[in-house]
Coordinates of C-alpha atoms in Angstrom, one line a residue:
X1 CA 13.1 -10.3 -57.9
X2 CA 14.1 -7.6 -55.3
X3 CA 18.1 -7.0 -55.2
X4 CA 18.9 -7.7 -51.3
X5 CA 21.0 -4.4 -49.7
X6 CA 24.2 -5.7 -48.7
X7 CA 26.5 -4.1 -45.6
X8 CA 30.0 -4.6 -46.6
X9 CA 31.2 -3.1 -49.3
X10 CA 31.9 -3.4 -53.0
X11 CA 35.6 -4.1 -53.6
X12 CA 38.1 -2.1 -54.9
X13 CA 39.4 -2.2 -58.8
X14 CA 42.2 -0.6 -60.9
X15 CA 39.6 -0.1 -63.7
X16 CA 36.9 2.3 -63.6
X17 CA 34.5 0.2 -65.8
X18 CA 31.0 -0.9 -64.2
X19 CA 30.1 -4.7 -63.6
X20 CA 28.1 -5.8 -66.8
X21 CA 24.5 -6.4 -65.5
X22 CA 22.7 -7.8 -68.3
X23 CA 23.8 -11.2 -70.8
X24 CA 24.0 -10.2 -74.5
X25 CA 23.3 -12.5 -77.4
X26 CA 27.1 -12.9 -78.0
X27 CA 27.0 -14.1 -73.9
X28 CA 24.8 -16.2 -74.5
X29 CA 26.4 -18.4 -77.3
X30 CA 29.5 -18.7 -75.4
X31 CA 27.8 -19.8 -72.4
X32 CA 25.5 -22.8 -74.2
X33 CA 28.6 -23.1 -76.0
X34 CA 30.1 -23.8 -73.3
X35 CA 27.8 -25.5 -71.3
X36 CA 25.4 -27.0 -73.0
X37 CA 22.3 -28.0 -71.2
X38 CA 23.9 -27.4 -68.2
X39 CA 23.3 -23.4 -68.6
X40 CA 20.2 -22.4 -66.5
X41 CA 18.4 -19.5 -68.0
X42 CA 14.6 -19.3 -67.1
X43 CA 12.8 -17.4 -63.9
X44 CA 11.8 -20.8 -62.9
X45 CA 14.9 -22.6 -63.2
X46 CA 16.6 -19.4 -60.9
X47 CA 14.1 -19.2 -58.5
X48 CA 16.0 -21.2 -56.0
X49 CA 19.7 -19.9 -57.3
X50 CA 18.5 -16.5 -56.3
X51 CA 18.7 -17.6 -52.1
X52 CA 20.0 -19.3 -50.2
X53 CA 19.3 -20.6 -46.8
X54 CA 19.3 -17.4 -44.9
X55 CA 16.1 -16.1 -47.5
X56 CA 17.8 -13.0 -48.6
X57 CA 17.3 -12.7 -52.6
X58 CA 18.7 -11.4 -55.4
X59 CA 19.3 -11.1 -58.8
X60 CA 21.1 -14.2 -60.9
X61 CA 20.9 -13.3 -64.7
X62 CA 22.0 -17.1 -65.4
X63 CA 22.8 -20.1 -63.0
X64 CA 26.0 -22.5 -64.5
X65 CA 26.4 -25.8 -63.6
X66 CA 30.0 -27.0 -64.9
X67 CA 31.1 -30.4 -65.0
X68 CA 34.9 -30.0 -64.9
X69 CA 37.7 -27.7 -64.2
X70 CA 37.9 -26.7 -67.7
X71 CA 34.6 -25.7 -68.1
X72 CA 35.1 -23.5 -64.9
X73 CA 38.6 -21.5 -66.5
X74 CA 36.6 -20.7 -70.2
X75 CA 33.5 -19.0 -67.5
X76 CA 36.0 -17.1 -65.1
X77 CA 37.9 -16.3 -68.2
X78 CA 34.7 -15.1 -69.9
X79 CA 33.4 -13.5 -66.3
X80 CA 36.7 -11.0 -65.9
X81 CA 37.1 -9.8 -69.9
X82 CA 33.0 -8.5 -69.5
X83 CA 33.5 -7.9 -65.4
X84 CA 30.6 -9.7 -64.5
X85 CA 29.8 -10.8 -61.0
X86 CA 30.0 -14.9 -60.2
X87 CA 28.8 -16.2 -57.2
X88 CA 30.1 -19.6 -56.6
X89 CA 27.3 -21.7 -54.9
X90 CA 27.5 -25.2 -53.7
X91 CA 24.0 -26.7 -51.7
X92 CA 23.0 -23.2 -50.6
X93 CA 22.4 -24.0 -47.1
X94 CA 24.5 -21.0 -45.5
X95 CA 22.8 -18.6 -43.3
X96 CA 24.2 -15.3 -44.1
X97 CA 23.5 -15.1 -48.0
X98 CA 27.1 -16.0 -48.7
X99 CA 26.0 -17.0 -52.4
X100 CA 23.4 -14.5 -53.1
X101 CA 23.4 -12.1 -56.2
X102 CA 23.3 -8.8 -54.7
X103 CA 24.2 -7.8 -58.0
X104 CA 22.9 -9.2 -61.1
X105 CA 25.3 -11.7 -62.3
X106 CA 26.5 -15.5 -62.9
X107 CA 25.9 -18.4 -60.2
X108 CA 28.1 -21.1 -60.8
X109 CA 26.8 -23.9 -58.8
X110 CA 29.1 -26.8 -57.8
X111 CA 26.2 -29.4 -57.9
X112 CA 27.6 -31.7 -60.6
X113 CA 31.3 -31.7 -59.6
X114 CA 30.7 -34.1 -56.9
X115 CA 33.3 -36.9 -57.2
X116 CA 35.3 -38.7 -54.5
X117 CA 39.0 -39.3 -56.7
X118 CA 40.1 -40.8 -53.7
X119 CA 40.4 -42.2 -50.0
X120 CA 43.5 -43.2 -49.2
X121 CA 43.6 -45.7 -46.0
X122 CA 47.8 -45.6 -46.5
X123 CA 48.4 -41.2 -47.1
X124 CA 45.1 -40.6 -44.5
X125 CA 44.0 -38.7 -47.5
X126 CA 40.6 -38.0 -49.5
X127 CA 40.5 -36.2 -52.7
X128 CA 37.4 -34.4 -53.5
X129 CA 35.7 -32.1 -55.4
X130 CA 33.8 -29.3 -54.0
X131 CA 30.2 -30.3 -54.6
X132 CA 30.3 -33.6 -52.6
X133 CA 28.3 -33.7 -49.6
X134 CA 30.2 -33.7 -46.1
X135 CA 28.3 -37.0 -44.9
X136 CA 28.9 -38.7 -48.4
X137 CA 32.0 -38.4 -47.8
X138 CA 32.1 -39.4 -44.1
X139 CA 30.9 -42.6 -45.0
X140 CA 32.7 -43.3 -47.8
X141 CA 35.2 -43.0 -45.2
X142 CA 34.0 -44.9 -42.3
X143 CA 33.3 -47.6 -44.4
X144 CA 37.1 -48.4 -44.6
X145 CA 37.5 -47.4 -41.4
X146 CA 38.5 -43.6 -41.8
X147 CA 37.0 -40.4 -40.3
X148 CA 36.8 -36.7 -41.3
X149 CA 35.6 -34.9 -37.7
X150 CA 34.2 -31.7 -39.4
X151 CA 30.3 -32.1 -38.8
X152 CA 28.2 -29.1 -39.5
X153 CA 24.5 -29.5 -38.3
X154 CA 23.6 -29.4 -42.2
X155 CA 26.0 -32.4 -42.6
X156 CA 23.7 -34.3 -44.9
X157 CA 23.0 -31.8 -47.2
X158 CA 26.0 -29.3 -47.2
X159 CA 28.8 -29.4 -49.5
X160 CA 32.8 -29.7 -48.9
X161 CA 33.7 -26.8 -50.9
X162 CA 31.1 -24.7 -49.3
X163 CA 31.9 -25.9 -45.9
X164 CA 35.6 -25.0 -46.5
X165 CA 34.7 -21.2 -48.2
X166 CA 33.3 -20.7 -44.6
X167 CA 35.2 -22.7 -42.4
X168 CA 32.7 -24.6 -41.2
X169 CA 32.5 -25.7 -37.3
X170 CA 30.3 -28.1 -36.1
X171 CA 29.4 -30.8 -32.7
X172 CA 32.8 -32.1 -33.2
X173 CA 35.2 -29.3 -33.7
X174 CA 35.7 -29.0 -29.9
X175 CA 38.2 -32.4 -29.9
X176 CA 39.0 -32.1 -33.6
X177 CA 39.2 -28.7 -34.8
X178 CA 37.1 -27.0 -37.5
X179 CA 37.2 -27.4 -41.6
X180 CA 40.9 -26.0 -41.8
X181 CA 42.5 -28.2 -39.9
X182 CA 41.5 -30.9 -42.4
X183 CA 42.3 -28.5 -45.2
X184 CA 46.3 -30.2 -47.0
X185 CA 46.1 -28.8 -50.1
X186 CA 43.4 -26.6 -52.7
X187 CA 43.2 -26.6 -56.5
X188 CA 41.6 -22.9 -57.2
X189 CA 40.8 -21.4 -60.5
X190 CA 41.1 -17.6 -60.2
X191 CA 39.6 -15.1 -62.1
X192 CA 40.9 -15.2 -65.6
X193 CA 40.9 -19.0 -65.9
X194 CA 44.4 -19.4 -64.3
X195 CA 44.4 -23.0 -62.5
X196 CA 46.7 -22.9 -59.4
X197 CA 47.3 -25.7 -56.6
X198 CA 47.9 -24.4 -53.1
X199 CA 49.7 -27.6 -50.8
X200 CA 48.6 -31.0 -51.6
X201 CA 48.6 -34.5 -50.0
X202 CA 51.4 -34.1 -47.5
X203 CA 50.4 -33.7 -44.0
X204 CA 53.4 -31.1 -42.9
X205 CA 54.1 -28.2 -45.5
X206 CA 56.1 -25.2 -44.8
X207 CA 57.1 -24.1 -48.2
X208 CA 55.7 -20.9 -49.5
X209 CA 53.0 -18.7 -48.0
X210 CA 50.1 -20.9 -46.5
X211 CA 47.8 -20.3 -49.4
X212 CA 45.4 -22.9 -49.0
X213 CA 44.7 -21.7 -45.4
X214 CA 43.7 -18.4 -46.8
X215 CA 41.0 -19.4 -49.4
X216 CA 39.7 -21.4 -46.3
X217 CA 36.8 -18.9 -45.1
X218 CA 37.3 -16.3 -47.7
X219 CA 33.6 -16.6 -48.5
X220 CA 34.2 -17.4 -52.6
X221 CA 35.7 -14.0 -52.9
X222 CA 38.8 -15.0 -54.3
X223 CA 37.9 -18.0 -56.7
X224 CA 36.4 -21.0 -57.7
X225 CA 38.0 -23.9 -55.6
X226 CA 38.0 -27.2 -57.9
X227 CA 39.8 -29.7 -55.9
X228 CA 40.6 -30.7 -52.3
X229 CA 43.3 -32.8 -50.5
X230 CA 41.4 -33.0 -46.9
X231 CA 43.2 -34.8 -43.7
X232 CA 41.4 -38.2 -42.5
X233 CA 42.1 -40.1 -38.9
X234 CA 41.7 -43.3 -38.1
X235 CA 38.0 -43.9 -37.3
X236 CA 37.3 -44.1 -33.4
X237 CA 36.2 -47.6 -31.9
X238 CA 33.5 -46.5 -30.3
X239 CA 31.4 -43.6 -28.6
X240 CA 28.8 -42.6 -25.9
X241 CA 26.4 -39.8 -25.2
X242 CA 25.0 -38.3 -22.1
X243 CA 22.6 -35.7 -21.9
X244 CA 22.6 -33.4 -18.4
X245 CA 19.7 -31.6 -17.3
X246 CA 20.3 -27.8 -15.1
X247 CA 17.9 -25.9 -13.7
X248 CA 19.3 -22.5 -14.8
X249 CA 21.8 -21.7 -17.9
X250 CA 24.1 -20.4 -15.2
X251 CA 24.2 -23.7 -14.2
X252 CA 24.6 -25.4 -17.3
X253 CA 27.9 -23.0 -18.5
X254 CA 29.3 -23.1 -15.6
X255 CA 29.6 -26.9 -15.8
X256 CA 31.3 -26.6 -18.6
X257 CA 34.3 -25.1 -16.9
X258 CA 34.1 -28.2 -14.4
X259 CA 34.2 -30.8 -17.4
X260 CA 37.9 -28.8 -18.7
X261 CA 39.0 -28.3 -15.4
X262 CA 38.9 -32.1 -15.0
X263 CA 40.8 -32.4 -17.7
X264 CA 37.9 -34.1 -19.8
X265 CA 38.0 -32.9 -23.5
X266 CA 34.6 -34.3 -24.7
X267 CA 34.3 -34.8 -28.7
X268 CA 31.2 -32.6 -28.2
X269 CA 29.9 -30.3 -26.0
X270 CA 26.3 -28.7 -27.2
X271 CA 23.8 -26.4 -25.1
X272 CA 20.4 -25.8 -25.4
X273 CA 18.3 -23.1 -23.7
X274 CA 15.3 -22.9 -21.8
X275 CA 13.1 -21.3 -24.7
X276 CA 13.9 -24.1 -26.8
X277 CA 13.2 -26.4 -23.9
X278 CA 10.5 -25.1 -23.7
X279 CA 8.9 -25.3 -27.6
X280 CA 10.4 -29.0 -28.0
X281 CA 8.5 -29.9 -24.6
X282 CA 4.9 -28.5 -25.8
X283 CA 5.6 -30.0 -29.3
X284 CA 6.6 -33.7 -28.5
X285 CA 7.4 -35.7 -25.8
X286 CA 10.7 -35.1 -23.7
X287 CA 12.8 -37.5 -22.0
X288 CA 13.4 -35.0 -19.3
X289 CA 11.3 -33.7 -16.0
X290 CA 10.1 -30.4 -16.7
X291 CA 12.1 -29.1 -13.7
X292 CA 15.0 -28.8 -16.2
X293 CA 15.8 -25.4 -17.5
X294 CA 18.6 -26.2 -19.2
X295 CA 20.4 -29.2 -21.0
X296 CA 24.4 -30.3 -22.0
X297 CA 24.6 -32.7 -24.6
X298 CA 28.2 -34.2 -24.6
X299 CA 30.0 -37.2 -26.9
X300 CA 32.7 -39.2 -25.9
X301 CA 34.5 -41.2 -28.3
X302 CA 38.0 -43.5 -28.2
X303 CA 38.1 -47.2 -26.8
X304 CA 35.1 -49.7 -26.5
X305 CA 37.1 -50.9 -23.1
X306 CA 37.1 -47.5 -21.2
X307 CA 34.2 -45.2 -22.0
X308 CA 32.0 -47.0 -19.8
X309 CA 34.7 -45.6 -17.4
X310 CA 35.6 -42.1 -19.0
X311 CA 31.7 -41.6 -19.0
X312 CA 31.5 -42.2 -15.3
X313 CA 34.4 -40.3 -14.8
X314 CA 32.7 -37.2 -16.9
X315 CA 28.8 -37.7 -14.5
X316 CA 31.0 -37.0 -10.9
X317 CA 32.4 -34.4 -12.0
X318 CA 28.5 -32.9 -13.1
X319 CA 27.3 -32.9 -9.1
X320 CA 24.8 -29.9 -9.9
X321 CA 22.8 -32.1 -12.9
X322 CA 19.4 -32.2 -11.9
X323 CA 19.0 -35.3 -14.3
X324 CA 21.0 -37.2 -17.0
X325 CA 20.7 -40.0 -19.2
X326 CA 23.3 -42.1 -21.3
X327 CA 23.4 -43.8 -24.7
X328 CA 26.5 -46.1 -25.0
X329 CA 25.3 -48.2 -27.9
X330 CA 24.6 -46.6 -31.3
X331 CA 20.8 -46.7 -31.1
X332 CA 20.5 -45.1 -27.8
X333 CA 22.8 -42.2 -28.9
X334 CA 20.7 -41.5 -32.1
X335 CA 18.2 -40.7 -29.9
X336 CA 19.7 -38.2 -28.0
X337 CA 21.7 -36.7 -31.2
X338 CA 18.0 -36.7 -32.5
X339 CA 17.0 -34.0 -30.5
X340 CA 19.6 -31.8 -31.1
X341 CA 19.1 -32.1 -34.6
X342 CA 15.1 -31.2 -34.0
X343 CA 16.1 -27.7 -32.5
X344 CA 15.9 -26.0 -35.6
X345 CA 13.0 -26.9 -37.5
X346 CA 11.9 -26.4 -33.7
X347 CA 12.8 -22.7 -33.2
X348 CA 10.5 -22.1 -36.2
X349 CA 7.0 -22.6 -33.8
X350 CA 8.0 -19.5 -32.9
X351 CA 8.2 -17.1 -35.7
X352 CA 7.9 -17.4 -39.4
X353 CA 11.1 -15.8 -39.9
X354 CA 14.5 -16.0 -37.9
X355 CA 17.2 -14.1 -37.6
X356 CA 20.0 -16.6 -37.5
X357 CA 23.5 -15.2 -35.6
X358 CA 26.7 -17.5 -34.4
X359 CA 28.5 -15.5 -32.2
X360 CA 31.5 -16.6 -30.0
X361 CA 33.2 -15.6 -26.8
X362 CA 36.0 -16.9 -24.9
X363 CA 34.7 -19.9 -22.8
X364 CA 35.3 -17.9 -19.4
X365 CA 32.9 -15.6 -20.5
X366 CA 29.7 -17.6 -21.9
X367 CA 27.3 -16.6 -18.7
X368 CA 27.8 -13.2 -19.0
X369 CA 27.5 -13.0 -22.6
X370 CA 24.2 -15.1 -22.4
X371 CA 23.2 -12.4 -20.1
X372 CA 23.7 -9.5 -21.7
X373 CA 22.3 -11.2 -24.9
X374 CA 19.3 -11.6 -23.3
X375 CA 19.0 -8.5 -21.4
X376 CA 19.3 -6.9 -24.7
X377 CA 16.4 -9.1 -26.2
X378 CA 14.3 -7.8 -23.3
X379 CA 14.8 -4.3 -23.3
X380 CA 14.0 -4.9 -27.4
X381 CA 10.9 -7.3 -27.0
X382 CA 11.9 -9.6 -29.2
X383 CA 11.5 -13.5 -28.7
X384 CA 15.6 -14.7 -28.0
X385 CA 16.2 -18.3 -28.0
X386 CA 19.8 -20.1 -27.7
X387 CA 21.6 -22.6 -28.3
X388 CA 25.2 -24.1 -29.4
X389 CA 28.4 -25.3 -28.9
X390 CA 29.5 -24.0 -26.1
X391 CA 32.5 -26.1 -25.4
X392 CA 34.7 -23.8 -27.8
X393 CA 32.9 -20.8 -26.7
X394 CA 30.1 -20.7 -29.9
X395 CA 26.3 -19.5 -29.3
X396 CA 23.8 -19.6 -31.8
X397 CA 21.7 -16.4 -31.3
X398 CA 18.3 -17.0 -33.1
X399 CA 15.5 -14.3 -32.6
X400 CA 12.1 -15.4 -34.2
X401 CA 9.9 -12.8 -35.5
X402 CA 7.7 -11.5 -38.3
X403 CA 9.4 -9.7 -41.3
X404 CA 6.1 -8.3 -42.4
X405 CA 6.0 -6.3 -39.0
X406 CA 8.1 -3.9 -40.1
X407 CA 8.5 -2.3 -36.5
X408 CA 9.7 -5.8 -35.7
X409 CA 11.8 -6.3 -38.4
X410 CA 13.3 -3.2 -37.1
X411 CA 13.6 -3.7 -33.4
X412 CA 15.3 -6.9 -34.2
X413 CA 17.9 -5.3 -36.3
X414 CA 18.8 -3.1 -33.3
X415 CA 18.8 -6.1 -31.2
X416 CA 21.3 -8.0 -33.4
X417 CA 23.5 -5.3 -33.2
X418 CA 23.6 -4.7 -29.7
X419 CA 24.3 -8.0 -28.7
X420 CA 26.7 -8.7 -31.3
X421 CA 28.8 -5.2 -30.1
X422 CA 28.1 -6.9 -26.4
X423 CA 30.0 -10.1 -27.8
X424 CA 33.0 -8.1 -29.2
X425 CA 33.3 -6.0 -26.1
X426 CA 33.6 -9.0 -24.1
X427 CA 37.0 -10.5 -26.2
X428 CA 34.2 -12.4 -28.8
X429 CA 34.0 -12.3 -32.6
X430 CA 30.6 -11.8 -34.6
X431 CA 31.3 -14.8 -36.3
X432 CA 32.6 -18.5 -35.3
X433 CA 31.4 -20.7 -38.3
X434 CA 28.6 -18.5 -40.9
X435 CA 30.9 -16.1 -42.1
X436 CA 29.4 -12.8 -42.5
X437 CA 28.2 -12.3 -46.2
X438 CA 25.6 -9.9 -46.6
X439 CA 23.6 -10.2 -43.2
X440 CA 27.0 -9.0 -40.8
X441 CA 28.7 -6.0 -40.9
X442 CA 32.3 -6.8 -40.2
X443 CA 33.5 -3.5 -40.0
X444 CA 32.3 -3.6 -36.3
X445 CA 35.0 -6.3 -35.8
X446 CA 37.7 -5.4 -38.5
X447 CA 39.4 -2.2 -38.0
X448 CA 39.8 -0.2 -41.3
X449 CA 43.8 -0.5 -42.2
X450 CA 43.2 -4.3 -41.7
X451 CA 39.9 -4.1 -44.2
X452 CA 42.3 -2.2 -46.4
X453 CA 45.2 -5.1 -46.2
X454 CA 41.9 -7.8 -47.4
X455 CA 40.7 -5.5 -50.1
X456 CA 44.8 -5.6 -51.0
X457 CA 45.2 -9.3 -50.8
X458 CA 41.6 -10.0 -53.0
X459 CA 43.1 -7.5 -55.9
X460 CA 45.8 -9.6 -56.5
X461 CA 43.5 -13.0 -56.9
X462 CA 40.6 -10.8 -58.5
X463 CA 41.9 -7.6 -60.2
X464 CA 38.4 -6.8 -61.0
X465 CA 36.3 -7.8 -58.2
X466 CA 34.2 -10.2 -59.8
X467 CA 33.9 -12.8 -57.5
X468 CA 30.9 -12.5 -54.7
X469 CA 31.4 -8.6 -54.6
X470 CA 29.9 -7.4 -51.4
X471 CA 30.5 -9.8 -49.5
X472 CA 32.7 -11.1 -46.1
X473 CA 34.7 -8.1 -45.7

């Protein structure tokens, strides 16, 4: 395996000693001691632990699959007396290489600690632990009437704790908020074994420094989080979909400001551009006329008696549609969400290979962002195609190309970096849900004395910058 280059760099530690980059015999025993069959070991078994879903690759010398917190404190105990790299990993679908080895060194997957302890109906609480998928859990939920909004695009096969590690977004973060506003309380073990528990079941907490909002985010660079006390809601009685059709994505974003502006705060708001358009309609068939450039895709939810009404309300206040259609039963919805769930396998018809970016920009500035983005595809001849959630100001910025053209490869790298400066300069971020692991450099957004204060605040949780080194910031 090939180690992947990584852009931010390696943290800071009081000692001078190197990370250990190979397992001796004596490692060894104490990790099948500790582990048992559980301890992953052969170039077949780490194949997949060495990427993730952004295809970067590196270099895992062993992959551990721990079944309780225990287990977890003897390995981070283990990990900081040799100083060996651990790379927390929960269903590897992040697009950034968050959980990739750059350095040789221990994966410690959260596959098998997967339990729901709880869902309380009375507190509006679920206990977790980190490996459980986000839609196992939503309809463990819904099932007694509960709901937990967060809903990445990779909600089937994502994981709580690695949704939390990068904050994840999602369709419905618009209405609801994103992963840490569902975030009460965190159960961490820190490098050295030591078992802390940041807030807890309580919905209102003011004591202490807000540590729990901290480790949401931080990109498994401070520790292992075991447990989590997440916020539910009462599950809404019913929802409704319609999908609008624009002839231009000037169009399309600037509807957008016409939907806040009459005070309409959809549960979801999602855009899709014309290149995508344009592969889905030469792939399958569409629902829309091919005069259609550019399409909203926008959920409602609340009472059965009024969205009939509230969805009205939302159409005359679209006048410059060219077409729309709307799902107010289940069925007819899952047909529409369908399609939004197509775009990425979609973007791949393409390009073999994609370069994957989530930039975001105050909503008052999405058409001019879009076009400078794609001015700066142009001017680099690369293939740009967009879409995303547009209602909080987040576009997902996907050039398709081939990594074995190496002038391509290279062209494309320039392009990402231009439009990503283009986003900052326009009051953006680089990042609204991925994080930035190894494929962002955030020293473009994060000035140096405030990289310093994060390098400060990690050495206290990881003296000896073991966990993810390289990555986030």
């Amino acid at each position: 395996m090939t180690q992947t280059p990584f852009l931010n760099p390696l943290p800071r530690s009081a000692d001078a000693q190197p990370y250990a980059d190979r397992l001796e015999p004596a490692d060894m025993d104490f990790l099948r001691r500790t582990l048992g069959g559980d301890l992953l070991v052969t170039a077949e078994e780490l194949h997949v632990y060495a990427s993730d879903a952004s295809l970067k690759t590196g270099s895992p010398l062993a992959a551990a699959r721990p079944r309780c917190v225990e287990q977890v404190q003897d390995l981070l105990a283990w990990a900081q007396d040799r100083r060996m790299p651990v790379y927390v990993r929960g269903r590897g679908t992040n697009l950034v290489g968050d959980c990739v080895p750059v350095l040789p060194g221990l994966v410690v997957s959260t596959l098998l600690m997967d339990r729901i302890e709880e869902i309380s109906a009375t507190d509006f609480v679920a206990v977790v632990e980190p490996g459980l998928t986000t839609g196992r859990l939503q309809d463990a939920c819904e099932a007694r009437g509960l709901y937990y909004p967060p809903d990445p695009a990779t909600v089937r096969s994502s994981s709580i704790g690695g949704n939390v590690i990068t904050c994840a977004g999602g369709m419905r973060a618009l209405k609801y908020g994103v992963t840490r506003d569902f975030v009460l309380g965190i159960e961490a073990v820190l490098p050295g074994g030591r078992l802390v528990c940041f807030g807890g079941r309580t919905h209102k907490n003011v004591v202490g420094l807000d540590l729990a909002r901290l480790m949401v985010g931080s990109e498994g660079t401070l520790g292992f989080i075991s447990k989590l006390w997440l916020k539910l809601l009462p599950k809404p009685e019913a929802s409704a979909t319609i999908m609008a059709g624009y002839g231009s994505h000037a169009e399309a974003l600037g509807a957008v400001g016409e939907i806040f502006a009459a005070g309409i705060v959809p549960c979801a708001l999602e855009y899709i551009g014309d290149g995508i358009i344009d592969l889905m309609a030469g792939s399958r068939p569409v629902p829309w006329p091919r005069e259609v450039r550019s399409i909203l895709l926008i959920r409602l939810d609340g009472s059965a008696d009024t969205l009939p009404l509230e969805a009205d309300r939302l159409l005359r206040n679209m006048p410059t549609a060219l077409w729309h259609t709307t799902g107010l039963n289940p069925q007819d919805e899952e047909r529409l969400w369908e399609i939004r769930r197509r775009i990425n396998p979609t973007t791949f018809l393409a390009g073999p290979d994609k370069m994957a970016d989530d930039v975001t920009v105050p909503r008052g500035q999405l058409v001019r962002a879009l076009a400078e983005m794609e001015k700066i595809a142009r001017e680099h001849d690369v293939t740009f195609l967009h879409f995303g959630h547009v209602g909080d100001g987040n576009i997902h910025a996907n050039i398709l190309y081939d990594a074995a053209d190496e002038n391509m490869a290279r062209r494309v790298e320039e392009a990402r970096l231009g439009m990503e400066q283009a986003v900052l300069r326009l009051g953006g971020v680089m990042s609204g849900e991925h994080g930035c692991g190894i494929c962002k450099n955030a020293g473009l957004q994060i000035t140096p004395a405030e990289r310093a204060l994060m390098h400060d605040i990690k050495a206290v949780f990881d003296p000896r910058g073991i966990m993810n080194p390289g990555k986030g910031y």
